[in-house]
């Protein structure tokens, strides 16, 4: 059983809003492959991960924004972002993550 | 669309195949569109009926191979346009690991197989050895002649066949049968002497050198494994290395990226269950 979808389904049953973040593309070197996902509930619970831990805090903020009605977004994190935003992958790759509110 | 999540959740719980297609780039009104694709039907929409038709067709193809990919289509599903980007993730049932020979090593290999996410089936002709007490972690325990059982078993490109009997009476017929399948990994345990003996017998039975090259024999990576547990790790590591096309050496002794992108894409179908 996929633990992320399992949790998202139980949040739905509890009437909680949630957002799903899924790795859709990995360039060069990345710790987790396409399809790896993480979900966040409106009360701040997190299940799963999208990297070795380096971009999760940023993805958490994006997921919260999606829950609050921010709309789906395709995000990219890579070594080039490191200096600009303090968020980057230590492994030197770029990962593309799609964040969406669970409204389906 | 609120039933999409529950159908997705149910498919995963029942281990039935499902592909999830999501529009991750595209014009307003398409972005975030989602289609759940099953072998027989589909639900949800990517934006319009024509686009859905193309998405469903592509997703079924990927689902058959348990593959996860990003595809580009036109707003009406046109193949040569790139206005809409769709991420299609396959959730296929777990791959199967067939372990032949209910010896102590097999118990450790079965546990390693479960740890890696395989559905593990242990088979031995001897009812005294093929027991639930000896194989608590196996999903199925089958008392049957290995070659006869393998003839009727479901084997695909993700399947692993580990022949641990190291008795030519069982080994040779089951390996011949294994070579008739599309299994992604076929391994056979045994000392150098057992290996040479087995290879000679397989050749006598008409197995070609090309076919023999498909068999990992002696089984496992060369890590100096001694115990059943260590040997299971050597076998597990070889299964991963062959699937990803990596050499199995020490990362400390080579340069370049640790993860190969192509291998990650192949692996994700398995890890995404």
Short mmCIF file of C-alpha atoms in Angstrom, two decimals:
data_model
loop_
_atom_site.label_atom_id
_atom_site.label_comp_id
_atom_site.label_asym_id
_atom_site.label_seq_id
_atom_site.Cartn_x
_atom_site.Cartn_y
_atom_site.Cartn_z
CA UNK A 1 0.00 0.00 0.00
CA UNK A 2 1.23 3.47 -0.88
CA UNK A 3 1.49 5.21 2.53
CA UNK A 4 1.00 8.71 1.09
CA UNK A 5 -2.29 8.00 -0.70
CA UNK A 6 -3.41 5.94 2.29
CA UNK A 7 -2.96 8.93 4.61
CA UNK A 8 -4.48 11.40 2.16
CA UNK A 9 -7.57 9.15 1.95
CA UNK A 10 -7.89 9.07 5.74
CA UNK A 11 -7.52 12.87 5.93
CA UNK A 12 -10.37 13.10 3.42
CA UNK A 13 -12.50 10.88 5.68
CA UNK A 14 -11.73 13.17 8.62
CA UNK A 15 -12.81 16.12 6.48
CA UNK A 16 -9.31 17.65 6.36
CA UNK A 17 -7.99 19.55 3.34
CA UNK A 18 -4.68 18.32 1.90
CA UNK A 19 -2.11 18.92 -0.83
CA UNK A 20 0.02 16.44 -2.75
CA UNK A 21 3.58 17.10 -3.98
CA UNK A 22 4.97 14.64 -6.54
CA UNK A 23 8.44 14.39 -8.07
CA UNK A 24 7.76 14.43 -11.84
CA UNK A 25 11.27 14.78 -13.24
CA UNK A 26 14.85 14.32 -12.03
CA UNK A 27 17.77 15.77 -13.98
CA UNK A 28 21.32 14.52 -13.52
CA UNK A 29 21.50 13.15 -9.99
CA UNK A 30 18.65 13.08 -7.49
CA UNK A 31 17.93 10.95 -4.44
CA UNK A 32 14.36 9.88 -5.24
CA UNK A 33 12.83 9.04 -8.61
CA UNK A 34 9.77 10.36 -10.45
CA UNK A 35 6.54 9.36 -8.74
CA UNK A 36 7.88 9.80 -5.21
CA UNK A 37 5.46 11.94 -3.26
CA UNK A 38 4.75 13.80 -0.07
CA UNK A 39 1.43 15.06 1.27
CA UNK A 40 0.54 17.77 3.76
CA UNK A 41 -2.74 18.21 5.65
CA UNK A 42 -4.28 21.57 6.58
CA UNK A 43 -3.35 20.99 10.24
CA UNK A 44 0.32 20.52 9.34
CA UNK A 45 0.77 16.75 9.23
CA UNK A 46 3.29 15.45 6.69
CA UNK A 47 3.64 12.00 5.12
CA UNK A 48 6.29 10.87 2.61
CA UNK A 49 9.18 12.85 1.15
CA UNK A 50 10.42 14.21 -2.18
CA UNK A 51 14.19 14.40 -1.63
CA UNK A 52 16.79 13.48 0.92
CA UNK A 53 15.31 16.17 3.16
CA UNK A 54 16.80 19.27 1.53
CA UNK A 55 13.72 20.68 -0.20
CA UNK A 56 10.93 19.40 2.05
CA UNK A 57 10.62 22.62 4.09
CA UNK A 58 10.11 24.68 0.92
CA UNK A 59 7.67 22.13 -0.53
CA UNK A 60 5.74 22.18 2.75
CA UNK A 61 5.19 25.94 2.37
CA UNK A 62 4.08 25.49 -1.25
CA UNK A 63 1.69 22.70 -0.22
CA UNK A 64 0.16 24.93 2.46
CA UNK A 65 -0.30 27.67 -0.15
CA UNK A 66 -2.03 25.16 -2.44
CA UNK A 67 -4.38 24.08 0.39
CA UNK A 68 -5.29 27.74 0.91
CA UNK A 69 -6.33 28.01 -2.74
CA UNK A 70 -3.05 28.89 -4.46
CA UNK A 71 -3.66 26.59 -7.44
CA UNK A 72 -1.46 23.79 -8.81
CA UNK A 73 2.20 24.64 -9.49
CA UNK A 74 5.22 23.02 -11.10
CA UNK A 75 8.32 23.81 -9.04
CA UNK A 76 12.01 23.22 -9.74
CA UNK A 77 14.76 22.85 -7.20
CA UNK A 78 18.41 22.51 -8.06
CA UNK A 79 21.94 23.43 -7.27
CA UNK A 80 21.48 26.81 -8.98
CA UNK A 81 18.75 27.71 -6.48
CA UNK A 82 21.12 27.10 -3.63
CA UNK A 83 22.67 30.57 -3.48
CA UNK A 84 19.52 32.41 -4.48
CA UNK A 85 17.02 30.93 -2.02
CA UNK A 86 18.96 28.78 0.39
CA UNK A 87 17.04 25.78 -0.90
CA UNK A 88 18.88 23.29 -3.02
CA UNK A 89 19.96 19.76 -3.56
CA UNK A 90 23.33 18.86 -2.15
CA UNK A 91 23.67 16.11 -4.76
CA UNK A 92 23.95 18.50 -7.71
CA UNK A 93 20.81 17.58 -9.58
CA UNK A 94 17.54 19.33 -10.33
CA UNK A 95 14.16 17.97 -9.33
CA UNK A 96 10.80 19.12 -10.64
CA UNK A 97 7.89 18.79 -8.23
CA UNK A 98 4.19 19.25 -8.97
CA UNK A 99 2.15 20.57 -6.07
CA UNK A 100 -1.65 20.39 -6.13
CA UNK A 101 -4.55 20.65 -3.75
CA UNK A 102 -6.37 17.35 -3.27
CA UNK A 103 -9.75 18.39 -4.67
CA UNK A 104 -10.32 15.30 -6.83
CA UNK B 1 -14.54 14.53 -9.11
CA UNK B 2 -14.38 13.64 -5.42
CA UNK B 3 -14.49 9.89 -6.03
CA UNK B 4 -11.13 9.91 -7.85
CA UNK B 5 -9.11 9.69 -4.64
CA UNK B 6 -11.24 6.85 -3.27
CA UNK B 7 -10.95 4.83 -6.50
CA UNK B 8 -7.18 5.39 -6.54
CA UNK B 9 -6.96 4.36 -2.87
CA UNK B 10 -9.07 1.24 -3.48
CA UNK B 11 -6.96 0.15 -6.48
CA UNK B 12 -3.77 0.45 -4.40
CA UNK B 13 -5.33 -1.46 -1.49
CA UNK B 14 -6.44 -4.26 -3.81
CA UNK B 15 -3.09 -4.24 -5.64
CA UNK B 16 -4.87 -3.84 -8.95
CA UNK B 17 -3.05 -1.87 -11.67
CA UNK B 18 -3.84 1.84 -12.06
CA UNK B 19 -2.14 4.76 -13.83
CA UNK B 20 -2.62 8.34 -12.68
CA UNK B 21 -2.23 11.04 -15.35
CA UNK B 22 -1.89 14.67 -14.24
CA UNK B 23 -1.55 17.78 -16.43
CA UNK B 24 1.52 19.46 -14.92
CA UNK B 25 1.98 22.16 -17.59
CA UNK B 26 -0.55 23.62 -19.99
CA UNK B 27 -3.06 26.37 -20.74
CA UNK B 28 -5.49 27.69 -18.14
CA UNK B 29 -8.22 25.15 -17.49
CA UNK B 30 -5.96 22.16 -18.20
CA UNK B 31 -3.39 22.55 -15.42
CA UNK B 32 -4.04 20.07 -12.61
CA UNK B 33 -6.44 17.98 -14.71
CA UNK B 34 -6.35 14.36 -13.63
CA UNK B 35 -7.35 11.07 -15.21
CA UNK B 36 -7.31 7.72 -13.42
CA UNK B 37 -6.69 4.97 -15.94
CA UNK B 38 -7.52 1.30 -15.34
CA UNK B 39 -7.00 -1.53 -17.84
CA UNK B 40 -10.74 -1.54 -18.63
CA UNK B 41 -12.03 1.97 -17.89
CA UNK B 42 -11.04 5.47 -16.76
CA UNK B 43 -12.38 8.36 -14.69
CA UNK B 44 -11.64 12.08 -14.43
CA UNK B 45 -10.54 14.43 -17.20
CA UNK B 46 -7.40 16.15 -18.46
CA UNK B 47 -9.44 18.95 -20.05
CA UNK B 48 -11.48 17.59 -22.98
CA UNK B 49 -12.59 14.27 -24.46
CA UNK B 50 -10.04 14.22 -27.29
CA UNK B 51 -7.12 14.88 -24.94
CA UNK B 52 -8.49 12.25 -22.54
CA UNK B 53 -8.51 9.68 -25.36
CA UNK B 54 -4.81 10.25 -26.09
CA UNK B 55 -3.90 10.30 -22.40
CA UNK B 56 -5.79 7.06 -21.67
CA UNK B 57 -4.18 5.28 -24.64
CA UNK B 58 -0.67 6.37 -23.59
CA UNK B 59 -1.29 5.54 -19.93
CA UNK B 60 -2.46 2.00 -20.72
CA UNK B 61 0.77 1.38 -22.66
CA UNK B 62 2.88 2.62 -19.74
CA UNK B 63 0.80 0.69 -17.20
CA UNK B 64 1.49 -2.60 -18.97
CA UNK B 65 5.21 -2.17 -18.36
CA UNK B 66 4.78 -0.57 -14.92
CA UNK B 67 6.46 2.58 -16.29
CA UNK B 68 6.22 6.18 -15.13
CA UNK B 69 6.83 8.95 -17.70
CA UNK B 70 6.14 12.52 -18.75
CA UNK B 71 4.47 12.96 -22.16
CA UNK B 72 3.75 16.03 -24.30
CA UNK B 73 0.56 16.43 -26.31
CA UNK B 74 -1.46 19.10 -28.09
CA UNK B 75 -4.58 20.56 -26.44
CA UNK B 76 -6.73 18.09 -28.43
CA UNK B 77 -4.39 15.17 -27.81
CA UNK B 78 -2.23 15.81 -30.88
CA UNK B 79 0.92 13.66 -30.79
CA UNK B 80 3.34 16.14 -32.32
CA UNK B 81 2.47 19.16 -30.24
CA UNK B 82 3.82 20.13 -26.83
CA UNK B 83 1.29 22.56 -25.34
CA UNK B 84 0.21 20.16 -22.62
CA UNK B 85 2.61 18.19 -20.39
CA UNK B 86 1.14 15.15 -18.68
CA UNK B 87 2.86 13.20 -15.91
CA UNK B 88 1.73 9.58 -15.99
CA UNK B 89 2.53 7.39 -13.01
CA UNK B 90 1.94 3.64 -13.07
CA UNK B 91 1.02 1.81 -9.92
CA UNK B 92 1.57 -1.81 -10.84
CA UNK B 93 1.23 -4.76 -8.46
CA UNK B 94 4.49 -5.71 -6.70
CA UNK B 95 7.00 -7.66 -8.80
CA UNK B 96 7.34 -11.35 -8.01
CA UNK B 97 10.31 -13.21 -6.59
CA UNK B 98 10.33 -16.99 -7.03
CA UNK B 99 12.66 -18.81 -4.65
CA UNK B 100 13.31 -22.47 -5.42
CA UNK B 101 14.81 -24.70 -2.75
CA UNK B 102 13.56 -24.40 0.84
CA UNK B 103 16.99 -24.26 2.49
CA UNK B 104 18.22 -21.84 5.21
CA UNK B 105 19.60 -19.51 2.55
CA UNK B 106 16.14 -19.39 0.97
CA UNK B 107 14.60 -18.10 4.21
CA UNK B 108 17.05 -15.18 4.25
CA UNK B 109 16.55 -14.52 0.51
CA UNK B 110 12.76 -14.53 1.02
CA UNK B 111 13.13 -11.96 3.81
CA UNK B 112 15.40 -9.78 1.66
CA UNK B 113 12.86 -10.06 -1.18
CA UNK B 114 10.05 -8.86 1.09
CA UNK B 115 12.26 -6.03 2.32
CA UNK B 116 12.75 -4.90 -1.30
CA UNK B 117 9.01 -4.98 -1.96
CA UNK B 118 8.67 -8.24 -3.87
CA UNK B 119 5.79 -10.67 -3.60
CA UNK B 120 7.77 -13.75 -2.53
CA UNK B 121 6.84 -17.28 -3.55
CA UNK B 122 8.91 -20.16 -2.16
CA UNK B 123 8.71 -23.52 -3.92
CA UNK B 124 10.20 -26.92 -3.03
CA UNK B 125 9.14 -30.47 -3.83
CA UNK B 126 9.83 -31.56 -0.24
CA UNK B 127 6.86 -30.89 2.05
CA UNK B 128 9.02 -31.21 5.19
CA UNK B 129 11.11 -28.20 4.18
CA UNK B 130 8.53 -25.98 2.48
CA UNK B 131 6.66 -25.01 5.65
CA UNK B 132 5.18 -21.79 7.05
CA UNK B 133 7.39 -22.10 10.19
CA UNK B 134 10.51 -22.03 8.06
CA UNK B 135 9.25 -19.21 5.80
CA UNK B 136 7.18 -16.84 7.92
CA UNK B 137 7.86 -13.90 5.58
CA UNK B 138 6.91 -15.61 2.28
CA UNK B 139 3.64 -14.61 0.62
CA UNK B 140 3.13 -18.12 -0.77
CA UNK B 141 4.69 -21.50 -0.06
CA UNK B 142 4.24 -24.10 -2.76
CA UNK B 143 5.02 -27.79 -2.48
CA UNK B 144 5.59 -28.89 -6.07
CA UNK B 145 8.31 -29.84 -8.50
CA UNK B 146 9.98 -26.50 -9.28
CA UNK B 147 9.95 -26.87 -13.08
CA UNK B 148 6.31 -27.96 -13.14
CA UNK B 149 5.29 -25.09 -10.88
CA UNK B 150 7.24 -22.53 -12.93
CA UNK B 151 5.44 -23.65 -16.11
CA UNK B 152 2.15 -22.39 -14.67
CA UNK B 153 3.51 -19.38 -12.71
CA UNK B 154 3.05 -15.76 -13.81
CA UNK B 155 6.45 -14.39 -14.80
CA UNK B 156 7.16 -10.99 -16.39
CA UNK B 157 10.17 -8.75 -17.03
CA UNK B 158 10.18 -7.52 -13.42
CA UNK B 159 10.18 -11.05 -11.97
CA UNK B 160 13.14 -12.54 -10.12
CA UNK B 161 13.87 -16.29 -10.17
CA UNK B 162 16.38 -17.51 -7.57
CA UNK B 163 17.30 -21.19 -7.81
CA UNK B 164 18.93 -22.17 -4.51
CA UNK B 165 18.50 -25.95 -4.55
CA UNK B 166 22.07 -26.62 -5.80
CA UNK B 167 20.99 -30.14 -6.66
CA UNK B 168 21.20 -30.87 -10.39
CA UNK B 169 18.07 -33.04 -10.17
CA UNK B 170 16.03 -29.88 -9.40
CA UNK B 171 18.32 -27.14 -10.79
CA UNK B 172 18.60 -28.20 -14.40
CA UNK B 173 14.88 -28.64 -15.20
CA UNK B 174 13.85 -25.44 -13.36
CA UNK B 175 16.61 -23.36 -14.98
CA UNK B 176 15.60 -24.63 -18.42
CA UNK B 177 12.03 -23.59 -17.64
CA UNK B 178 13.24 -20.21 -16.27
CA UNK B 179 14.99 -19.52 -19.58
CA UNK B 180 11.63 -19.88 -21.35
CA UNK B 181 10.26 -16.95 -19.31
CA UNK B 182 10.87 -13.18 -19.72
CA UNK B 183 12.20 -12.98 -16.09
CA UNK B 184 14.42 -9.95 -15.48
CA UNK B 185 16.75 -11.88 -13.20
CA UNK B 186 17.63 -15.57 -13.05
CA UNK B 187 20.18 -16.65 -10.46
CA UNK B 188 21.48 -20.08 -9.45
CA UNK B 189 23.34 -20.88 -6.23
CA UNK B 190 26.28 -23.22 -5.98
CA UNK B 191 30.03 -23.58 -5.56
CA UNK B 192 32.35 -23.29 -8.55
CA UNK B 193 32.22 -27.06 -8.87
CA UNK B 194 28.39 -27.13 -8.75
CA UNK B 195 28.33 -24.30 -11.29
CA UNK B 196 30.64 -26.12 -13.74
CA UNK B 197 28.71 -29.35 -13.35
CA UNK B 198 25.37 -27.59 -13.83
CA UNK B 199 26.60 -25.63 -16.84
CA UNK B 200 27.78 -28.84 -18.52
CA UNK B 201 24.40 -30.51 -17.89
CA UNK B 202 22.47 -27.52 -19.20
CA UNK B 203 24.61 -27.55 -22.36
CA UNK B 204 23.93 -31.27 -22.79
CA UNK B 205 20.24 -30.42 -22.63
CA UNK B 206 20.69 -28.01 -25.54
CA UNK B 207 20.94 -24.69 -23.67
CA UNK B 208 22.98 -22.21 -25.71
CA UNK B 209 25.83 -19.98 -24.45
CA UNK B 210 23.61 -16.96 -25.08
CA UNK B 211 20.91 -18.43 -22.83
CA UNK B 212 23.49 -19.36 -20.18
CA UNK B 213 24.60 -15.72 -20.07
CA UNK B 214 21.14 -14.83 -18.69
CA UNK B 215 21.79 -16.94 -15.58
CA UNK B 216 23.67 -15.31 -12.69
CA UNK B 217 25.69 -18.31 -11.57
CA UNK B 218 27.23 -18.55 -9.05
CA UNK B 219 24.55 -16.22 -7.70
CA UNK B 220 25.28 -12.86 -6.01
CA UNK B 221 27.81 -10.05 -5.87
CA UNK B 222 31.31 -10.82 -4.64
CA UNK B 223 31.19 -9.25 -1.14
CA UNK B 224 32.62 -12.21 0.75
CA UNK B 225 29.21 -13.22 2.16
CA UNK B 226 29.24 -16.22 4.53
CA UNK B 227 26.01 -16.45 6.46
CA UNK B 228 22.57 -16.91 4.89
CA UNK B 229 21.77 -13.27 5.72
CA UNK B 230 24.98 -11.94 4.15
CA UNK B 231 24.42 -14.12 1.10
CA UNK B 232 20.87 -12.79 0.77
CA UNK B 233 22.29 -9.25 0.73
CA UNK B 234 24.80 -10.25 -1.98
CA UNK B 235 21.92 -11.65 -4.05
CA UNK B 236 19.64 -8.67 -3.39
CA UNK B 237 22.42 -6.27 -4.41
CA UNK B 238 23.03 -8.20 -7.64
CA UNK B 239 19.30 -8.06 -8.49
CA UNK B 240 19.33 -4.25 -8.13
CA UNK B 241 22.64 -3.80 -10.00
CA UNK B 242 21.47 -5.87 -12.99
CA UNK B 243 18.19 -3.98 -13.19
CA UNK B 244 19.86 -0.57 -13.11
CA UNK B 245 22.88 -1.55 -15.21
CA UNK B 246 25.32 -0.55 -12.50
CA UNK B 247 28.55 -2.47 -11.82
CA UNK B 248 28.08 -3.19 -8.12
CA UNK B 249 31.45 -1.81 -6.99
CA UNK B 250 32.22 0.73 -4.26
CA UNK B 251 30.88 4.28 -4.76
CA UNK B 252 34.00 5.52 -2.96
CA UNK B 253 36.07 4.15 -5.83
CA UNK B 254 34.29 5.82 -8.71
CA UNK B 255 33.31 9.36 -9.67
CA UNK B 256 30.19 10.72 -11.35
CA UNK B 257 26.57 10.87 -10.26
CA UNK B 258 25.38 8.27 -7.74
CA UNK B 259 21.90 7.88 -9.21
CA UNK B 260 21.32 7.25 -12.89
CA UNK B 261 18.15 8.96 -14.06
CA UNK B 262 17.02 6.13 -16.36
CA UNK B 263 17.37 3.57 -13.58
CA UNK B 264 15.40 5.76 -11.18
CA UNK B 265 12.54 6.00 -13.68
CA UNK B 266 12.43 2.23 -14.00
CA UNK B 267 12.60 1.73 -10.27
CA UNK B 268 9.85 4.20 -9.45
CA UNK B 269 7.09 1.99 -10.80
CA UNK B 270 8.10 -0.53 -8.22
CA UNK B 271 8.60 1.81 -5.31
CA UNK B 272 5.33 3.63 -5.95
CA UNK B 273 3.03 0.89 -4.77
#
